XYZ file of C-alpha atoms in Angstrom:
706
model
C 121.189 123.005 85.006
C 123.786 120.402 84.069
C 122.398 116.880 83.617
C 124.220 113.706 82.607
C 122.570 110.606 81.100
C 122.834 108.595 84.287
C 121.667 104.989 84.604
C 118.279 103.267 84.583
C 119.055 101.311 87.759
C 118.608 101.564 90.661
C 115.226 103.212 90.493
C 114.659 106.239 92.693
C 117.182 108.874 93.773
C 120.636 107.448 94.515
C 123.374 109.618 96.036
C 126.923 108.355 95.399
C 128.906 111.002 97.256
C 129.222 113.299 94.232
C 125.745 113.640 92.781
C 122.395 111.940 92.422
C 121.050 109.522 89.824
C 117.292 109.786 89.274
C 115.302 106.993 87.622
C 111.559 106.354 87.323
C 109.570 103.710 85.423
C 106.633 104.696 83.206
C 105.568 102.784 80.118
C 102.686 105.123 79.299
C 104.642 108.420 79.601
C 105.442 110.549 76.570
C 107.731 112.825 78.632
C 108.927 113.030 82.242
C 110.182 116.088 84.112
C 112.258 115.927 87.304
C 111.190 118.801 89.547
C 113.639 120.123 92.147
C 112.034 122.109 94.970
C 114.096 124.594 96.986
C 113.599 125.690 100.600
C 111.207 128.464 99.521
C 109.066 126.088 97.501
C 110.284 127.273 94.133
C 110.431 124.632 91.392
C 113.124 123.898 88.820
C 112.072 121.487 86.071
C 114.669 119.234 84.436
C 113.506 117.081 81.482
C 114.595 113.428 81.661
C 115.387 112.587 78.049
C 117.169 109.275 78.542
C 114.841 106.254 78.376
C 115.796 102.590 78.662
C 113.119 99.878 78.884
C 110.583 102.540 79.912
C 112.836 103.833 82.697
C 113.403 107.593 82.455
C 116.692 108.660 84.028
C 119.369 111.303 84.487
C 122.301 112.187 86.779
C 122.668 115.615 88.425
C 126.216 116.107 89.733
C 125.348 119.167 91.803
C 122.514 117.669 93.854
C 123.055 116.589 97.480
C 121.142 114.785 100.236
C 118.258 116.802 101.603
C 117.175 117.905 98.119
C 113.386 117.796 97.750
C 111.979 116.676 94.420
C 109.054 115.186 92.500
C 108.084 114.244 88.947
C 105.637 115.480 86.329
C 104.571 112.783 83.899
C 103.176 113.714 80.504
C 100.959 111.197 78.751
C 97.335 110.282 78.025
C 94.510 111.125 80.405
C 91.916 108.558 79.382
C 90.346 106.871 82.452
C 88.181 104.602 80.294
C 91.386 103.113 78.876
C 93.036 102.997 82.323
C 95.335 106.011 81.787
C 95.447 108.975 84.199
C 98.554 111.034 83.364
C 98.301 114.690 84.384
C 101.472 116.836 84.365
C 99.725 119.433 86.534
C 100.184 117.039 89.440
C 103.586 116.889 91.138
C 104.107 113.178 91.775
C 106.000 111.312 94.435
C 108.846 108.996 93.590
C 107.683 105.393 94.260
C 111.276 104.637 95.289
C 111.821 107.692 97.498
C 113.541 106.818 100.774
C 112.209 109.856 102.644
C 109.402 112.403 102.359
C 108.980 115.939 103.616
C 105.751 117.763 104.385
C 102.247 116.380 104.057
C 99.157 116.312 101.854
C 96.436 118.940 101.948
C 93.518 116.835 100.760
C 92.363 119.822 98.710
C 91.182 120.149 95.107
C 94.623 120.484 93.424
C 95.524 116.934 94.498
C 92.674 115.523 92.425
C 92.653 115.100 88.667
C 88.953 115.853 88.428
C 86.780 118.682 89.737
C 84.832 117.778 92.862
C 81.558 118.804 91.240
C 82.218 116.798 88.065
C 84.010 113.415 88.372
C 84.276 113.155 84.575
C 86.167 116.437 84.183
C 89.927 117.089 84.084
C 91.399 119.326 86.780
C 94.675 121.018 85.891
C 95.390 122.901 89.139
C 99.051 122.586 90.111
C 99.428 120.246 93.121
C 102.809 121.675 94.183
C 102.413 122.739 97.800
C 99.601 120.264 98.370
C 101.501 116.968 98.116
C 104.402 115.463 100.014
C 107.846 115.998 98.512
C 110.329 113.216 97.889
C 113.740 113.710 99.506
C 117.228 112.593 98.484
C 118.838 110.754 101.409
C 122.397 110.104 102.471
C 122.792 106.300 102.494
C 125.908 106.308 104.676
C 125.474 105.215 108.318
C 127.826 103.756 110.898
C 126.213 100.464 111.878
C 129.241 99.551 113.977
C 129.011 95.933 115.034
C 125.240 95.639 114.518
C 124.152 92.032 114.212
C 120.611 90.763 113.774
C 119.544 88.794 116.883
C 118.195 85.991 114.637
C 115.973 84.436 117.287
C 114.553 81.121 116.171
C 110.800 81.149 115.771
C 110.258 78.672 118.581
C 112.226 80.922 120.946
C 110.319 84.056 119.910
C 107.755 86.133 121.756
C 106.403 88.897 119.501
C 105.185 92.247 120.827
C 102.841 94.039 118.437
C 103.237 97.750 119.018
C 102.920 101.254 117.585
C 105.819 103.716 117.474
C 103.739 106.585 118.792
C 101.207 104.711 120.907
C 103.823 102.910 122.992
C 106.000 105.916 123.707
C 103.762 108.974 123.754
C 102.996 108.906 127.484
C 106.043 107.203 128.958
C 107.223 109.401 131.850
C 110.905 108.474 131.456
C 111.061 109.340 127.759
C 111.937 113.025 127.149
C 108.863 114.946 126.013
C 110.521 116.297 122.889
C 111.076 112.851 121.418
C 107.920 111.026 122.537
C 106.026 109.357 119.729
C 109.112 108.915 117.542
C 111.668 106.354 116.408
C 114.099 107.934 118.869
C 111.625 107.237 121.678
C 111.201 103.586 120.693
C 114.974 103.179 120.845
C 115.220 105.021 124.183
C 116.603 103.101 127.197
C 113.310 103.473 129.104
C 111.343 101.659 126.404
C 114.047 99.065 125.868
C 114.105 98.430 129.641
C 110.388 97.640 129.557
C 110.738 95.313 126.570
C 113.711 93.408 127.962
C 112.128 93.220 131.423
C 109.003 91.776 129.853
C 111.113 89.257 127.957
C 109.859 89.749 124.406
C 112.244 88.941 121.559
C 110.749 91.065 118.770
C 108.685 94.191 118.228
C 106.208 94.082 115.367
C 105.631 97.705 114.394
C 102.351 98.873 112.967
C 102.994 100.482 109.578
C 105.998 102.796 109.394
C 106.100 103.020 105.615
C 105.163 106.568 104.637
C 101.399 106.932 104.769
C 98.918 109.794 104.502
C 95.901 110.921 106.474
C 92.679 110.751 104.497
C 90.807 113.988 103.939
C 87.607 112.497 105.343
C 89.316 111.797 108.669
C 90.977 115.180 108.887
C 87.663 116.910 108.271
C 86.416 115.162 111.440
C 89.478 116.112 113.491
C 90.797 112.549 113.256
C 93.789 110.949 111.541
C 94.999 107.618 110.206
C 96.579 106.393 113.455
C 97.282 102.815 112.432
C 98.923 103.814 109.156
C 97.371 101.284 106.752
C 97.359 103.872 104.000
C 100.806 103.585 102.447
C 102.170 105.796 99.698
C 105.940 105.244 100.068
C 107.243 101.691 100.389
C 110.893 102.574 101.010
C 110.493 105.538 103.362
C 110.017 105.633 107.145
C 106.935 107.690 107.995
C 107.986 111.301 108.580
C 105.546 112.067 111.415
C 107.507 109.678 113.655
C 110.769 111.590 113.235
C 112.109 113.620 116.153
C 115.007 115.369 114.427
C 113.800 116.467 110.966
C 112.175 115.155 107.817
C 114.697 115.879 105.085
C 116.428 112.551 105.457
C 116.959 112.699 109.230
C 114.116 110.187 109.706
C 116.206 107.536 107.948
C 119.159 107.984 110.293
C 116.805 108.039 113.290
C 115.129 104.804 112.212
C 118.478 103.088 111.724
C 119.609 104.213 115.180
C 116.422 102.794 116.696
C 117.022 99.427 115.026
C 120.643 99.426 116.153
C 119.630 100.109 119.778
C 116.963 97.392 119.757
C 119.388 94.890 118.244
C 121.929 95.669 120.938
C 119.237 94.685 123.459
C 118.581 91.430 121.580
C 115.233 92.578 120.184
C 114.278 92.019 116.542
C 112.337 94.549 114.473
C 109.469 93.250 112.325
C 107.516 95.642 110.099
C 103.795 95.413 109.420
C 103.787 96.177 105.690
C 100.994 97.134 103.321
C 101.853 96.048 99.791
C 98.328 95.225 98.718
C 97.096 98.785 98.079
C 98.134 102.439 98.238
C 96.755 105.657 99.684
C 95.436 106.825 96.328
C 92.141 104.988 96.933
C 89.473 104.420 94.312
C 88.748 106.295 91.070
C 87.762 109.354 93.098
C 90.991 109.413 95.090
C 93.881 111.886 94.819
C 96.668 111.711 92.249
C 99.761 111.385 94.415
C 102.140 109.002 92.661
C 101.345 105.668 90.962
C 98.032 106.798 89.461
C 99.723 109.600 87.536
C 102.938 107.698 86.706
C 101.447 104.605 85.056
C 98.001 103.742 86.360
C 97.468 100.560 84.328
C 100.861 99.081 85.179
C 100.601 99.631 88.921
C 96.932 99.033 89.731
C 94.537 96.184 89.110
C 91.693 97.639 87.068
C 88.256 96.171 86.473
C 88.531 94.246 83.198
C 85.209 95.474 81.865
C 85.594 99.053 83.104
C 89.170 100.307 83.341
C 88.068 103.580 84.914
C 87.457 101.636 88.145
C 89.743 99.625 90.428
C 89.465 95.977 91.486
C 89.357 96.115 95.274
C 89.860 93.160 97.643
C 91.228 95.298 100.471
C 88.341 97.610 101.285
C 90.539 100.627 100.588
C 89.559 101.361 97.016
C 92.371 99.700 95.078
C 94.688 96.714 94.848
C 98.137 96.614 93.294
C 98.502 94.567 90.107
C 100.359 91.530 91.455
C 100.975 90.020 88.014
C 102.825 93.154 86.865
C 106.620 92.663 86.843
C 107.046 96.309 87.800
C 104.841 95.960 90.884
C 106.667 92.795 91.881
C 109.992 94.552 91.348
C 108.889 97.476 93.520
C 107.790 95.165 96.314
C 110.952 93.067 96.204
C 113.234 96.097 95.946
C 111.442 97.580 98.936
C 111.682 94.401 101.030
C 115.364 93.965 100.249
C 116.020 97.629 101.070
C 114.481 97.310 104.524
C 116.541 94.212 105.244
C 119.888 95.202 103.754
C 119.921 98.957 104.380
C 117.600 99.369 107.402
C 118.517 96.034 109.042
C 114.972 94.951 109.893
C 114.426 91.296 110.758
C 111.150 90.412 109.100
C 107.724 91.448 107.868
C 104.062 90.921 108.666
C 102.082 91.263 105.451
C 98.724 93.015 105.733
C 95.846 91.205 103.979
C 98.403 88.843 102.491
C 95.839 86.826 100.541
C 95.531 89.821 98.190
C 99.202 89.491 97.296
C 98.521 86.003 95.950
C 95.693 87.094 93.624
C 97.146 87.194 90.135
C 93.746 86.847 88.530
C 90.695 85.951 90.647
C 91.512 83.143 93.011
C 94.119 83.096 95.787
C 96.985 80.951 94.468
C 99.831 79.435 96.453
C 101.701 79.287 93.145
C 101.445 83.008 92.478
C 104.424 84.953 91.183
C 104.681 86.766 94.500
C 105.270 83.570 96.465
C 107.632 82.278 93.792
C 109.948 85.253 93.920
C 109.886 85.384 97.721
C 110.935 81.721 97.788
C 113.772 82.321 95.367
C 115.117 85.526 96.851
C 118.336 84.926 98.833
C 117.670 87.884 101.155
C 113.918 87.893 101.798
C 113.605 84.121 102.135
C 115.912 84.249 105.164
C 113.956 86.701 107.327
C 110.722 86.236 109.263
C 107.669 86.248 106.991
C 104.274 86.503 108.689
C 101.001 86.535 106.749
C 97.699 88.029 107.760
C 95.912 85.225 105.903
C 92.736 86.930 104.750
C 91.335 89.651 102.531
C 87.853 90.720 101.437
C 87.705 88.849 98.159
C 86.216 85.443 97.346
C 88.000 82.734 99.303
C 89.710 85.453 101.271
C 90.264 83.448 104.471
C 93.361 81.366 103.795
C 94.667 80.391 107.243
C 96.788 77.270 106.911
C 97.186 77.614 103.158
C 100.352 79.655 102.799
C 103.552 78.072 101.457
C 106.043 76.357 103.824
C 108.328 79.385 104.124
C 105.569 81.419 105.800
C 104.069 81.733 109.249
C 100.521 83.023 109.747
C 98.431 84.976 112.190
C 96.189 82.206 113.477
C 92.709 83.690 113.673
C 91.266 80.298 114.600
C 93.493 80.266 117.692
C 92.151 83.680 118.727
C 88.520 82.688 118.237
C 88.784 79.313 119.976
C 90.612 80.599 123.042
C 88.132 83.458 123.402
C 85.200 81.044 123.127
C 86.687 78.659 125.675
C 87.265 81.296 128.333
C 83.835 82.847 127.935
C 82.395 79.431 128.689
C 81.000 78.330 125.348
C 80.052 74.634 125.203
C 81.653 72.053 122.912
C 84.977 73.871 122.618
C 87.356 71.346 124.219
C 88.347 69.511 121.049
C 89.356 72.578 119.094
C 90.863 74.171 122.208
C 93.173 71.155 122.436
C 94.198 71.528 118.774
C 94.981 75.208 119.183
C 96.885 74.733 122.461
C 99.047 72.050 120.881
C 100.123 74.038 117.803
C 97.270 73.707 115.268
C 98.727 70.742 113.397
C 95.372 70.422 111.616
C 96.164 73.703 109.828
C 99.888 73.445 109.192
C 101.188 69.867 109.243
C 99.778 69.022 105.786
C 102.190 71.474 104.139
C 105.244 70.194 105.979
C 105.311 73.062 108.423
C 105.991 73.015 112.153
C 104.173 74.516 115.159
C 106.110 77.730 114.598
C 103.911 78.355 111.535
C 101.176 79.384 113.967
C 101.473 82.945 115.254
C 99.143 82.657 118.235
C 97.298 85.690 119.532
C 94.224 86.523 121.566
C 94.176 90.243 120.809
C 95.824 92.508 118.252
C 95.611 96.163 117.250
C 92.431 95.424 115.284
C 89.862 94.701 117.977
C 89.424 94.872 121.739
C 92.398 95.119 124.034
C 92.731 92.226 126.473
C 91.221 94.281 129.276
C 88.307 95.344 127.092
C 87.787 91.739 126.020
C 86.789 90.954 129.621
C 84.988 94.272 130.228
C 82.613 94.749 127.282
C 80.062 92.631 125.468
C 79.548 95.263 122.792
C 81.809 97.648 120.893
C 81.670 101.341 121.779
C 83.070 103.128 118.733
C 81.177 106.408 118.879
C 84.409 108.432 118.904
C 85.160 107.252 115.350
C 82.349 109.347 113.896
C 80.807 106.489 111.905
C 77.670 106.038 113.964
C 78.972 102.816 115.448
C 78.931 101.094 112.048
C 82.660 100.393 111.994
C 84.541 97.610 113.736
C 83.767 93.961 114.391
C 80.340 93.179 115.836
C 81.067 89.598 116.896
C 83.902 89.988 119.399
C 83.586 86.738 121.375
C 83.963 88.864 124.504
C 82.421 88.632 127.976
C 82.079 91.606 130.327
C 82.036 89.461 133.501
C 78.645 90.836 134.492
C 78.808 94.611 133.967
C 79.360 96.570 130.751
C 82.439 98.764 131.102
C 84.146 100.171 134.208
C 82.821 99.203 137.645
C 83.691 99.623 141.302
C 82.533 96.083 142.113
C 85.610 94.379 143.598
C 84.420 90.873 142.688
C 83.948 91.750 139.040
C 87.292 93.548 138.873
C 88.981 90.526 140.466
C 87.335 88.234 137.906
C 88.441 90.486 135.054
C 92.027 90.431 136.286
C 91.889 86.653 136.556
C 90.443 86.323 133.059
C 93.222 88.450 131.629
C 95.724 86.151 133.329
C 93.877 83.109 131.955
C 94.243 84.405 128.419
C 97.908 85.251 128.891
C 98.692 81.891 130.495
C 96.948 80.051 127.658
C 98.743 82.140 125.024
C 102.231 81.879 126.478
C 102.047 78.161 127.265
C 100.638 77.106 123.877
C 102.807 75.548 121.179
C 103.568 77.976 118.384
C 104.749 81.592 118.498
C 102.918 83.895 120.928
C 102.145 87.499 120.038
C 101.134 90.049 122.668
C 99.453 93.342 121.767
C 101.162 96.296 123.435
C 99.677 97.310 126.727
C 97.865 94.005 127.307
C 100.490 93.240 129.926
C 99.505 96.540 131.601
C 95.719 96.222 131.493
C 95.387 98.850 128.751
C 91.838 99.909 127.880
C 90.305 101.663 124.870
C 86.994 102.059 126.738
C 85.307 99.513 124.524
C 86.448 100.959 121.177
C 87.489 97.979 119.051
C 88.629 99.990 116.035
C 90.942 102.855 117.059
C 92.338 103.230 113.539
C 91.595 106.962 113.647
C 92.240 107.650 117.353
C 95.690 109.203 117.668
C 95.143 110.250 121.272
C 95.046 108.991 124.864
C 92.330 106.503 123.939
C 94.821 104.426 121.948
C 98.144 105.349 123.570
C 99.625 103.174 126.316
C 99.010 104.577 129.805
C 102.085 103.951 131.959
C 100.456 105.113 135.225
C 99.754 101.682 136.715
C 97.498 100.766 139.612
C 98.079 97.673 141.774
C 96.179 95.298 139.478
C 98.027 96.553 136.396
C 101.410 96.189 138.104
C 100.411 92.673 139.165
C 99.465 91.819 135.582
C 102.815 93.083 134.285
C 104.697 90.972 136.825
C 102.556 87.942 135.978
C 103.192 88.322 132.239
C 106.946 88.692 132.739
C 107.044 85.539 134.859
C 105.054 83.607 132.252
C 107.422 84.643 129.463
C 110.339 83.652 131.696
C 108.743 80.248 132.313
C 108.329 79.726 128.574
C 111.935 80.772 127.944
C 113.305 78.419 130.607
C 111.365 75.339 129.526
C 111.579 73.905 125.998
C 108.521 71.735 126.701
C 106.416 74.854 125.885
C 108.196 75.674 122.625
C 108.609 72.433 120.730
C 109.908 72.525 117.206
C 107.794 69.566 116.103
C 104.150 68.662 116.464
C 103.015 66.120 118.998
C 102.914 62.595 117.614
C 99.179 61.878 117.676
C 96.068 62.854 115.756
C 95.531 66.597 115.434
C 91.862 66.271 116.316
C 92.697 65.429 119.928
C 95.689 67.681 120.343
C 98.270 65.082 119.444
C 97.643 62.405 122.098
C 99.495 59.153 121.264
C 101.295 56.146 122.672
C 104.489 58.181 122.741
C 103.109 60.056 125.710
C 104.589 63.415 124.721
C 101.238 64.943 125.604
C 98.331 63.369 127.476
C 94.892 64.883 128.008
C 93.064 64.082 131.237
C 89.580 64.739 132.510
C 89.461 66.389 135.955
C 88.934 62.938 137.510
C 92.497 62.017 136.524
C 91.396 59.664 133.734
C 92.592 59.908 130.147
C 90.037 61.674 127.981
C 87.877 59.214 126.080
C 85.714 59.964 123.075
C 82.705 60.716 125.220
C 84.669 63.220 127.315
C 85.941 64.982 124.196
C 82.471 65.338 122.779
C 80.733 66.348 125.985
C 78.609 69.397 125.381
C 79.112 70.740 128.886
C 82.774 69.954 129.608
C 84.797 73.088 130.250
C 87.649 71.677 132.350
C 90.695 69.717 131.262
C 94.181 68.726 132.429
C 97.173 68.521 130.098
C 100.354 66.554 130.790
C 103.456 67.780 128.939
C 106.194 65.165 129.082
C 109.616 66.747 129.528
C 111.317 63.469 128.582
C 109.495 63.037 125.274
C 110.621 66.050 123.256
C 111.250 64.695 119.762
C 113.429 67.413 118.266
C 117.087 67.689 119.355
C 118.760 70.944 120.371
C 120.922 73.035 118.031
C 123.881 70.696 118.657
C 121.913 67.536 117.979
C 121.595 66.505 121.625
C 118.350 65.231 123.203
C 116.248 67.913 124.879
C 115.173 67.062 128.432
C 112.920 69.139 130.625
C 110.699 68.951 133.685
C 107.189 67.549 133.468
C 104.237 69.928 133.533
C 100.550 69.597 134.306
C 98.286 72.375 133.011
C 94.900 72.550 134.753
C 92.282 74.575 132.877
C 88.899 75.329 134.434
C 86.601 77.588 132.384
C 83.584 76.527 134.461
C 81.824 79.108 136.608
C 82.217 76.843 139.631
C 85.182 75.256 141.360
C 86.135 71.827 139.966
C 88.042 69.075 141.772
C 91.069 67.816 139.869
C 92.733 64.485 140.718
C 96.394 64.393 139.738
C 96.789 61.397 137.444
C 98.651 58.213 138.284
C 101.216 56.675 135.989
C 103.466 59.732 135.593
C 107.037 59.418 136.867
C 106.680 62.420 139.174
C 105.402 61.804 142.695
C 104.950 65.427 143.707
C 104.162 68.671 141.929
C 104.888 72.331 142.604
C 102.535 75.156 141.634
C 104.367 77.611 139.334
C 101.358 79.496 137.912
C 98.023 80.268 139.533
C 95.876 82.873 137.818
C 93.863 83.403 141.021
C 96.947 84.830 142.716
C 96.679 82.352 145.608
C 99.823 81.320 147.489
C 100.715 77.622 147.723
C 102.985 76.514 150.540
C 103.333 72.782 149.972
C 103.605 70.415 146.998
C 100.663 68.640 145.401
C 100.771 64.832 145.430
C 100.040 62.379 142.643
C 96.698 60.679 143.105
C 95.359 63.387 145.386
C 92.418 65.653 144.625
C 92.572 69.444 144.708
C 89.970 72.123 144.041
C 90.668 74.427 141.097
C 88.695 77.681 141.444
C 86.235 78.818 138.768
C 87.690 80.438 135.645
C 91.322 79.779 136.444
C 94.535 78.129 135.303
C 96.971 76.318 137.578
C 100.296 75.069 136.239
C 102.253 72.391 138.107
C 105.795 71.203 137.510
C 107.345 67.942 138.600
C 110.780 66.401 138.300
C 110.965 63.147 136.358
C 111.957 60.327 138.735
C 114.627 57.791 137.774
C 113.541 54.183 137.400
C 113.629 52.248 140.650
C 115.905 49.710 139.046
């Protein structure tokens, strides 16, 4: 077979319209073979003899898109020294943009014999591993433009390609669970009707299903088991897996952009699917183990693990950093995605032991002209020492605010002494973010996410019920800060069901009217349940998929959520670009009067009220005439006034509307009890607020009498 020298860059397989350039990095290799696989599974080996700066490369003029391939890397197999080359294993291209097939999980994928971990297994893994695929990079994007929603205007919808679409009645059956389904008009209609501005997709980088799960009849549903950082996962493709998945993904993005919806990817750059020292040899392990993975300094046969998955990538390696940056740029420039949420992001900042804001990873992100301009969201924890880093990421970043989640859950389940922190979280968490020069938009607020109870389960279960996962109930979070409203699980009691509906509305109202960026987990607007399972990572079935068959309560919840998002969109008082002027400890209260906190009696909260052990009710005034930041054209931002009445008490509480506000009457715009209100509420008058409820009032600022 004819082969030309080719070029060492770009890495991967690059089709130019005439042929394909192949390039792969390996410092440890003594020889590298490119393996072309035909439709019958037959292999043709082509030695790559050109090497520049440890990049092995060659150009094949006769190869076209759709060609399946892999590599065999010759070199030392010496685990004690950190080397695990094994040419019997057909390896994936770390830069492949598509994959075909799947992994078997059987003996040939492993470089040792199952009965002897210290042995060397030389069974050929061809037919047991995925195959890399050459893709056609050409695509008609037309007039595609990124929506570029500002953070403060954003409402993020965390979702799953398959879970959202698998049961939608208006999506054709043959495309359900795919990229084509997510870009279908029926799904886009739901998203636009809801009012969200971005979808945050659980991992779509190519991942594999662990053997242990498959043996139990389960699978890796969430996808946090990446093996290909530049390839859309092939199981979510409706029209083929020999490059068609790339075109399908691009079409999905194009359709969502046309609807004004951004696409954010949940990405897993902290580890790979190869696991610990007993894991399979799929790609990186066999290409250059010591350059890609962080090994234990005193025992290089084992991996340093801060992710709980068996390995961590070596973040001080220039080749790992290059792979990550090349991947990120590819998804932005070629796939047109709008941002990333980084799984266990603290791991990415570990060059040595500690988490460092000055790590090479953060440095190169800051300097990159492409990546620095898209949305960057950190999951600010990992399993290592000092792993919880909320509030400590550099200014360019936003963060999932776990403290917001915990505080709001505690408040609505009636825990004492929560008012002070509740105020801080509602007002944007300046205590976490202001010290680094960031704004309220640094806080990605959420009450639920994929990892944990759904919103409906949060108000229906005190305990997790994870038996379906096959781990004896040992998996998942034990401390859920949930409250079942009196009965564990489903009930026919109308009072309890009414309370659960109200509690769901309380959470949503709190979330969508807080300063910062709200994130909703898919199906929470529909009352989705996982029957108490708070860890559906392996449940690719009806338990985790969104059920679109709505009863009256679920339809009511959807309408309520849509109206809340609309209220937030229409009123800049709920999405300020700057923190309130006062001390973070008390939610920003100051002489400016941009926000004022009142006790139910209509009096400004004093120190004693803030520190009251039993206080569970509070009233918040948001001043529509004291918004510090100008609009995009530099003009003052003016809005209506709002009063937010929160009552987490189990009994009704009388609220007196405070004097001294330039609004004489107030109109109810949100009531989580569902009650109708005919007339306006008057300043100085007292009104009962039912137990466990939120009422939001709006009033027009009155001009001075003079």
